[in-house]
XYZ file of C-alpha atoms in Angstrom:
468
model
C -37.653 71.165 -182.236
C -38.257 67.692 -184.409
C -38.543 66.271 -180.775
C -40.964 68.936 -179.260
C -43.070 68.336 -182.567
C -43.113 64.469 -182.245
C -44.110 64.825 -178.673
C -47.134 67.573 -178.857
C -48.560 64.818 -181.564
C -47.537 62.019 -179.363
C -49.615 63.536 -176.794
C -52.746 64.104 -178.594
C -52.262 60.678 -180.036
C -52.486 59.224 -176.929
C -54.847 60.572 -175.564
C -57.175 60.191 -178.547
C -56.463 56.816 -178.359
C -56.978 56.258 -174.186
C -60.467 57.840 -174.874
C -61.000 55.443 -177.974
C -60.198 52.452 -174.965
C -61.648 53.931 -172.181
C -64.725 54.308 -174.684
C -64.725 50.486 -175.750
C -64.382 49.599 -172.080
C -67.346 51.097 -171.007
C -69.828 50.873 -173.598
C -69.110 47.057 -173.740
C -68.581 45.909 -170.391
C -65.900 43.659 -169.354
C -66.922 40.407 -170.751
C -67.419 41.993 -173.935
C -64.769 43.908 -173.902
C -62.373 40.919 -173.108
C -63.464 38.943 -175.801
C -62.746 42.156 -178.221
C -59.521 42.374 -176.331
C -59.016 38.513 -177.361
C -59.788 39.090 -181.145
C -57.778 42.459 -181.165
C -54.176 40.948 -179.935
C -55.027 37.877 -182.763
C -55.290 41.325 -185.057
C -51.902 42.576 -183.533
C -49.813 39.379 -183.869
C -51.164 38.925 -187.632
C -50.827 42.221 -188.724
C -47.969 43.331 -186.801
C -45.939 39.762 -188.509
C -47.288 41.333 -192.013
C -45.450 44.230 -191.976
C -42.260 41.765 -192.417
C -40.080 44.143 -190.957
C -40.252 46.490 -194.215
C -41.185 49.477 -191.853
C -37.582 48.392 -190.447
C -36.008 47.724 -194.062
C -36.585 51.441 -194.470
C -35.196 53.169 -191.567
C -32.013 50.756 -192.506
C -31.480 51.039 -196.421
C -33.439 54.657 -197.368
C -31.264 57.315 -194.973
C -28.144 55.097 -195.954
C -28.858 54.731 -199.941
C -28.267 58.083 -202.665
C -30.872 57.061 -205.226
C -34.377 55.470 -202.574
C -36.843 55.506 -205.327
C -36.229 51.660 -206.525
C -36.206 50.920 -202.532
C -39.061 52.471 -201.743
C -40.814 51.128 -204.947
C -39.793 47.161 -203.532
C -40.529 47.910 -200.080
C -44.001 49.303 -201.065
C -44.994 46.620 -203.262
C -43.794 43.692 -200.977
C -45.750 45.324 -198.038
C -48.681 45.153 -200.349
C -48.171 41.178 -201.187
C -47.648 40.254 -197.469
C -50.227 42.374 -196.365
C -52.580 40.027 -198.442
C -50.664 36.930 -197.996
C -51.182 37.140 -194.228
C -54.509 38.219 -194.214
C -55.653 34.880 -195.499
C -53.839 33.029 -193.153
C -55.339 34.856 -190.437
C -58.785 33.772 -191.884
C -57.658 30.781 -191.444
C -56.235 30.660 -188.427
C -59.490 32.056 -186.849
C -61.987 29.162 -188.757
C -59.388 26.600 -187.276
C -58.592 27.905 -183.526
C -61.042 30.599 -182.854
C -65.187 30.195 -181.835
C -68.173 32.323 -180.653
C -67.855 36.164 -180.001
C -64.350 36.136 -180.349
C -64.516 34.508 -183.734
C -66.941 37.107 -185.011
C -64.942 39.882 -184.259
C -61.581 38.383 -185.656
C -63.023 37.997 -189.411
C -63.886 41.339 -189.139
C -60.363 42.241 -188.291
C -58.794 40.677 -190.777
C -60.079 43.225 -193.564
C -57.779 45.730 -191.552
C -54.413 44.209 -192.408
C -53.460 45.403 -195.673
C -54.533 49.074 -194.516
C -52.539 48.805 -191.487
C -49.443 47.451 -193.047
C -49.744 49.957 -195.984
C -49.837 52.478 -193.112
C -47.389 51.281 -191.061
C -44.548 51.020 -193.801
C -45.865 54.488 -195.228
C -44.807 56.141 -191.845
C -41.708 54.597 -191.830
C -40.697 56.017 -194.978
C -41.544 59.475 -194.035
C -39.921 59.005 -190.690
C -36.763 57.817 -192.847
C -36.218 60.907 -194.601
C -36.631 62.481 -191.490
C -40.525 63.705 -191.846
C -40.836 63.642 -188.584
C -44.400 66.052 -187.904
C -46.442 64.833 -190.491
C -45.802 60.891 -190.050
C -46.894 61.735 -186.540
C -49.640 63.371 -187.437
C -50.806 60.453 -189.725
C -50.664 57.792 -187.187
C -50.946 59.886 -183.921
C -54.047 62.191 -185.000
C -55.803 61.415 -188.208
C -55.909 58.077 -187.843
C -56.659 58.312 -183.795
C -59.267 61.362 -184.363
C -61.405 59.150 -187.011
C -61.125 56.107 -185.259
C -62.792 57.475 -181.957
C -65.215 59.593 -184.108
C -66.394 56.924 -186.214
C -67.006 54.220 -183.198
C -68.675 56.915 -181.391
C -71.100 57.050 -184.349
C -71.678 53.392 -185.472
C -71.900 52.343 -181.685
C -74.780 55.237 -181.235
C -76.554 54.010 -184.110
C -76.196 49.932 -183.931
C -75.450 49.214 -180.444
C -72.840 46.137 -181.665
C -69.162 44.954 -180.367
C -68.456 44.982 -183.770
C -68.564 49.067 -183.791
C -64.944 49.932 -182.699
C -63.468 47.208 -185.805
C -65.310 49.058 -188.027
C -64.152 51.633 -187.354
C -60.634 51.109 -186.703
C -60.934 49.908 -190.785
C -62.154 52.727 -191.990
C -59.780 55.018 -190.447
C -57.014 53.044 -191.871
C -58.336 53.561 -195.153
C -58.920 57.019 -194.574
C -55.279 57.801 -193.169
C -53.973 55.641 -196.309
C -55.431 57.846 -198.923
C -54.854 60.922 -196.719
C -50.810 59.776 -196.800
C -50.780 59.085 -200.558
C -52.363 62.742 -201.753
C -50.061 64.808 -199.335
C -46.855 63.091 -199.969
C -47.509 60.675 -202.977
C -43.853 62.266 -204.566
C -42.505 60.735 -201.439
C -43.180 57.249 -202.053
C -42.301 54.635 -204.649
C -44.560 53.664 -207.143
C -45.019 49.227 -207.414
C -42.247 49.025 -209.940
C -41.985 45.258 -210.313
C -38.333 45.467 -211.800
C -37.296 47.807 -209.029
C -38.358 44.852 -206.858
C -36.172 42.823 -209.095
C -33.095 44.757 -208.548
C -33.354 44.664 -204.736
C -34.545 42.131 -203.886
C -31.528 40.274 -202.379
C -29.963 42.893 -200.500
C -33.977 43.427 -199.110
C -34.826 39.691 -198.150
C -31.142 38.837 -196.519
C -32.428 41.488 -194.017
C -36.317 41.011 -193.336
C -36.203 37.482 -193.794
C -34.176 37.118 -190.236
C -35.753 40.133 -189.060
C -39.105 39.139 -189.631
C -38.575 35.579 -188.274
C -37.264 37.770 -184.660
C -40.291 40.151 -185.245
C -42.573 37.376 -184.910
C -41.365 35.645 -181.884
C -41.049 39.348 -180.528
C -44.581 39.978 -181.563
C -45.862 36.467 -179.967
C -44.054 36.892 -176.968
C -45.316 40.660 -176.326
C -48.588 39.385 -176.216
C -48.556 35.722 -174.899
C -49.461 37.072 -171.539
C -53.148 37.274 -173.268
C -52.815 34.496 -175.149
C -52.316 32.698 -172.316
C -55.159 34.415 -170.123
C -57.872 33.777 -172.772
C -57.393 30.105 -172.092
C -57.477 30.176 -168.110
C -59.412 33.257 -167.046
C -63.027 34.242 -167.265
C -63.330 36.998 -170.703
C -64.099 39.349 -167.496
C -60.697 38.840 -166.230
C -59.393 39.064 -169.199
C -60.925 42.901 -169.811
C -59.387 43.651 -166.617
C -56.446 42.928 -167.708
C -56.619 44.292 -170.886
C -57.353 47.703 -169.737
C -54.800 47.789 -167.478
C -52.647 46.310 -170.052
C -53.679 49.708 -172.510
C -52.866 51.875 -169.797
C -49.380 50.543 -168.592
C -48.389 51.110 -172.614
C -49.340 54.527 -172.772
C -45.641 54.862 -170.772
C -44.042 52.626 -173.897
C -45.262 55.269 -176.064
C -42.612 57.360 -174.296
C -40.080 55.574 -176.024
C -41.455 54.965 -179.299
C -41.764 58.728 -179.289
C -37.830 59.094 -178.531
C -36.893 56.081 -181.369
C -39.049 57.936 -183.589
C -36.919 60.852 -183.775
C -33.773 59.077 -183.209
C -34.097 56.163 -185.433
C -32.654 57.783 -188.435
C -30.138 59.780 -186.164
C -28.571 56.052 -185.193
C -29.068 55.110 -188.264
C -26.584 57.583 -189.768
C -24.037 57.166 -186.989
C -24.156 53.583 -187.504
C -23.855 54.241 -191.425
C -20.771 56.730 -191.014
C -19.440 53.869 -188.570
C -19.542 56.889 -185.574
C -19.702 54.680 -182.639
C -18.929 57.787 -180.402
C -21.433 59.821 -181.785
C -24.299 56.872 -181.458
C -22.960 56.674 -177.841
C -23.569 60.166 -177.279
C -26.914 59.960 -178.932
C -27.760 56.645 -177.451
C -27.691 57.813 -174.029
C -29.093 61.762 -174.166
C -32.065 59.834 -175.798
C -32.383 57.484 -172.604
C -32.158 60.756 -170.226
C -35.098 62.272 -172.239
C -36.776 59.638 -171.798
C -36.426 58.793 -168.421
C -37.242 62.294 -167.708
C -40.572 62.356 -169.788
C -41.565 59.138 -168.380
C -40.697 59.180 -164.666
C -43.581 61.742 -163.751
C -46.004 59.267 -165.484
C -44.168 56.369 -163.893
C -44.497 57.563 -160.466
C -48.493 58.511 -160.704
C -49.530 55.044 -162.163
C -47.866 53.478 -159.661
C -48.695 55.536 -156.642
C -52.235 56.158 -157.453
C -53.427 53.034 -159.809
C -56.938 53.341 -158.644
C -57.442 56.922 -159.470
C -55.935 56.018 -163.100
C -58.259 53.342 -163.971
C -61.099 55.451 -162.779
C -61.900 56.525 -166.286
C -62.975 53.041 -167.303
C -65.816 52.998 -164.220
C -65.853 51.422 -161.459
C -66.406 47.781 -162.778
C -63.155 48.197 -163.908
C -61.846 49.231 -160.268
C -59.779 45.357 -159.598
C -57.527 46.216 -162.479
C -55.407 48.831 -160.227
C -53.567 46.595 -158.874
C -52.637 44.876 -162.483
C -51.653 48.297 -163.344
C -49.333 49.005 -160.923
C -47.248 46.237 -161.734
C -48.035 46.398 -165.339
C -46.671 49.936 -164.786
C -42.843 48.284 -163.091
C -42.402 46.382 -166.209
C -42.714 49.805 -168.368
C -40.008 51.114 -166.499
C -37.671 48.469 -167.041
C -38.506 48.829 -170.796
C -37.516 52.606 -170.672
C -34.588 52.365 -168.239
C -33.039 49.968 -170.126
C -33.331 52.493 -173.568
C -33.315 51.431 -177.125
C -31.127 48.502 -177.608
C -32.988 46.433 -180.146
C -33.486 49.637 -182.057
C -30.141 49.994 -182.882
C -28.919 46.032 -183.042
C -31.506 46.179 -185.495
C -29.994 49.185 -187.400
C -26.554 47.114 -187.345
C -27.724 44.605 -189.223
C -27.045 41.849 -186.464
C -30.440 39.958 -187.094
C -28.956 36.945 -185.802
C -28.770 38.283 -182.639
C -31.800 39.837 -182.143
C -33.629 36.535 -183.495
C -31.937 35.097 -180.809
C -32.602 37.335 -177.441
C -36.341 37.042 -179.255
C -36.404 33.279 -178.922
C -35.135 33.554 -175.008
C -37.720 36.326 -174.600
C -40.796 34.154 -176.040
C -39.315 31.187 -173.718
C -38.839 33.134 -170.458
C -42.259 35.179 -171.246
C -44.169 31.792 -171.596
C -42.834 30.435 -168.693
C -43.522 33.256 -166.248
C -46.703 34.336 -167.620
C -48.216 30.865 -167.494
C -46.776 29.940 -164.198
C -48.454 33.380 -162.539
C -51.910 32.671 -164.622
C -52.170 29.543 -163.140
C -51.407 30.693 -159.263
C -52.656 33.853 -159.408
C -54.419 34.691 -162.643
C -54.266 38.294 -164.306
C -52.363 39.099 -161.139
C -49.833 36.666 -161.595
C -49.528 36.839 -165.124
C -48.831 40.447 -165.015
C -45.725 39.727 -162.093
C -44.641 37.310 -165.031
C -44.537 39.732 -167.478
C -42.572 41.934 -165.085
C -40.050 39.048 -164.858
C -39.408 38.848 -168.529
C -38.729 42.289 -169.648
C -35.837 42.565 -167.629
C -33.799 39.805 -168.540
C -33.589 40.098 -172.578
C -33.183 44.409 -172.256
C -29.814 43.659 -170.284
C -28.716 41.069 -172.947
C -29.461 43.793 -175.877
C -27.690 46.362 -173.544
C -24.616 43.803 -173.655
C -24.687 43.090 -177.568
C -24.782 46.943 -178.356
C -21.929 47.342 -175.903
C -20.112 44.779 -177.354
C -20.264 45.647 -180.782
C -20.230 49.434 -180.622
C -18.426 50.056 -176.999
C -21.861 52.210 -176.875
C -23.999 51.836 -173.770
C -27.238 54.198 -172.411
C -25.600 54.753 -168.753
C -24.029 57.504 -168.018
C -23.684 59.581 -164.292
C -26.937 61.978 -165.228
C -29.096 58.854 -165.977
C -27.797 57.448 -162.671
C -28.981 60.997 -160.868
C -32.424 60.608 -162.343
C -32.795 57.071 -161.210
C -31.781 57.919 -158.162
C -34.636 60.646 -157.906
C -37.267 58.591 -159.098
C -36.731 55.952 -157.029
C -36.348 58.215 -153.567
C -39.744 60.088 -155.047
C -41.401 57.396 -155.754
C -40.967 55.858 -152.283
C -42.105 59.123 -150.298
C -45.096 59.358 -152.564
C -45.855 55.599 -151.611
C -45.335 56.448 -147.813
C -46.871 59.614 -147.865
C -50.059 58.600 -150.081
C -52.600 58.377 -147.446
C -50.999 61.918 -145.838
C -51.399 63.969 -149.135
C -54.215 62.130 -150.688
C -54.634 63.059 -154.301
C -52.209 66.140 -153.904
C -49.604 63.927 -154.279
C -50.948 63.801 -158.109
C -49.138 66.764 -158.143
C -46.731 67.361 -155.330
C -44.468 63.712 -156.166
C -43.827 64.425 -159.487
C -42.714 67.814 -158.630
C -40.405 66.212 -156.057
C -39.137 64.208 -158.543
C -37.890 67.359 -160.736
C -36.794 68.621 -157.543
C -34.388 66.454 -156.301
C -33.273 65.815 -160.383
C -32.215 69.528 -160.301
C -30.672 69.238 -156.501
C -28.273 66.191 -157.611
C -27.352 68.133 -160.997
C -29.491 68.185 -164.137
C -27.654 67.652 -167.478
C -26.843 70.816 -169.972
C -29.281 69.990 -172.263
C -31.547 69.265 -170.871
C -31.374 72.161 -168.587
C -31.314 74.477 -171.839
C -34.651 72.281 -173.198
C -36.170 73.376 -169.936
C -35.275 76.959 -170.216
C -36.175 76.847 -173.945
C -39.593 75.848 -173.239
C -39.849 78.318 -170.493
C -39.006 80.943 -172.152
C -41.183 80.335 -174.611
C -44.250 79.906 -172.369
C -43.250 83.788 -170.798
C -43.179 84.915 -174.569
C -46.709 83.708 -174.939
């Protein structure tokens, strides 16, 4: 159920939130819409380093602590401190580095950091003590809905790039205040001695953590980085909204970790190794399953998915596409640095971070400089694969827990035999194949032998649907 919930909000989320793009894309243009792109990721990297892993602090310490109220009161209040600390040195960061458009936009940004960490470790807490529904609904539709309403409004009214980081700002502030009213019992309150009291225990975790978060964070988006120094701020909006596309599949798995986050957590707590194996790998089935049909359409019809954006935007299909191969890797290879996270091996992750940033600097820049957003998309390609299989080994390693099992294998199977018919048959079924390959793809799943559960999810929701 906590899963059908999470994914219904997930959904709307996301589509809220493709609209909210698509939106930007159009009203701006691509040259303007690159050079928002630009400022945004320099928004990402700062804001996303901010949180300091405290969004990860509580997933670890609250679901495995009796008495959370002094942890959430530290967490809370050293969220607020970074949030602030880092917002200055994005100020500076952008008066040093940064010029023209792309400058103006990024000072604007920085008055969203504080709201988004606040947010962000907010969320976590909730999801922590399993909340599942409602922290969804705070970052996946309040947040979304106001976001897309407000830019909607400014940009009808002022005509300015700066609309959409406007309104992302307010609609942080908005969801904030929204999360404190409804569930301000669930939260800490900034007890300085309760910061006191755990701090050690709280900084021997995020301090490694954060240090991998932020080569994690830099590497994830070096491939713009990278672009906004050798491509036109045209290219670069290509890219960039092929780039927001392709992650509508991650959300797939962010949806799964959501609900399964804590559930690790708890195995990993009880030190159940064969119940995180069990867990570990029907997570990776549902998500493979969820995200195959999605797979195979981005892939198979990349031009007909970046329609939405117009038809300036019509050269990013092919960026897509392989944009789209990466994603898969992502999900096939399931939620390894989730859970070497929630064993406390920082080390390691820090680590396979640092060989990620090196691998994902030198295959990004290498295909910018042949081939340009092209190129720098195979790159990107390149370096998802290599640091999921070394995760996959760790986890292994430590736990004897891995994600394969012989149903994963029969749905890999099926979406790779799908996939290839619908790329053979494209020009014979046209855009029926929207349809028809996806089906396929269930088709031959249930043919080689569908798991249990997820045969009884399917019959669940089925049987629900006849109800109705």
């Amino acid at each position: 159920m906590k899963v059908a919930i999470a994914y219904l909000l997930l959904i709307f989320g996301l589509g809220t939130n493709y609209i909210f793009n698509i939106s930007v894309a159009r009203f701006l243009g691509p040259t303007s819409f690159g050079n928002f792109s630009y400022a945004l990721y320099l928004f990402n990297i700062f804001s996303l380093i901010a949180v300091f892993s405290l969004d990860q602090a509580a997933l670890r310490f609250i679901p495995q602590t009796t008495s959370t109220r002094g942890i959430k009161s530290s967490i809370q209040l050293l969220s607020l401190v970074f949030g602030v600390i880092f917002s200055i040195i994005f100020a500076l960061t952008i008066f040093l580095f940064v010029e023209g458009e792309r400058a103006k936009l990024a000072y604007l940004f920085v008055l969203s950091i504080v709201p988004f960490v606040m947010l962000t470790v907010n969320v976590s807490i909730l999801q922590a003590e399993h909340i599942v529904g409602p922290r969804m609904a705070f970052r996946y539709v309040i947040e979304p809905v106001v976001k897309l309403a407000l830019f909607l409004l400014l940009f009808h009214y002022f005509q300015s790039s700066t609309s959409p980081v406007i309104a992302l700002f307010l609609a942080l502030i908005i969801t904030n205040i929204a999360a404190l009213i409804l569930y301000k019992n669930r939260f800490g309150s900034f007890d300085v001695r309760s910061l006191k009291e755990k701090f050690s225990n709280l900084f021997k975790f995020i301090l490694p953590m954060s240090a991998s978060n932020t080569v994690g964070v830099v590497s994830g988006r070096m491939d713009v980085l990278i672009l906004g120094t050798l491509v036109a701020a045209s290219d670069l909006g290509y890219y960039s909204a092929a780039f927001q596309t392709a992650g509508i599949i991650t959300i797939v798995l962010q949806g799964i970790e959501t609900v399964y986050a804590s559930i690790f957590s708890g195995h990993i707590g009880a030190a159940s190794f064969k119940a995180l194996k069990e867990d570990y790998q029907r997570a990776l089935r549902l998500a493979m399953l969820i995200s195959s049909p999605i797979i195979m359409v981005f892939v198979i019809y990349p031009e007909l998915v970046m329609l939405p954006f117009g038809m300036e935007y019509q050269g990013a299909a092919s960026i897509l596409a392989i944009l789209c191969i990466g994603q898969f890797f992502n999900i096939a290879l399931g939620s390894a640095n989730a859970i070497l996270i929630l064993l406390g091996k920082t080390k390691i992750v820090l680590l396979i971070s640092i060989v990620y940033v090196c691998i994902t600097a030198i295959f990004v820049s290498i295909g910018a400089y042949f081939s340009g957003a092209l190129g720098a998309a195979i790159g990107v390609v390149g370096a998802i694969v290599v640091p999921n299989i070394i995760r996959i080994y760790f986890v292994y390693k430590i736990t004897k827990s891995h994600p394969f099992s012989l149903h994963y294998f029969k749905i890999l199977v099926a979406l790779l035999l799908s996939s290839s018919i619908g790329l053979l048959g494209k020009s014979y079924f046209f855009y029926a194949g929207i349809v028809l390959f996806p089906t396929l793809f269930l088709i031959i799943v249930g043919c080689f032998g569908m798991h249990s559960e997820e045969k009884k999810i399917i019959k669940e929701i089925f049987t629900k649907l006849k109800i109705k």
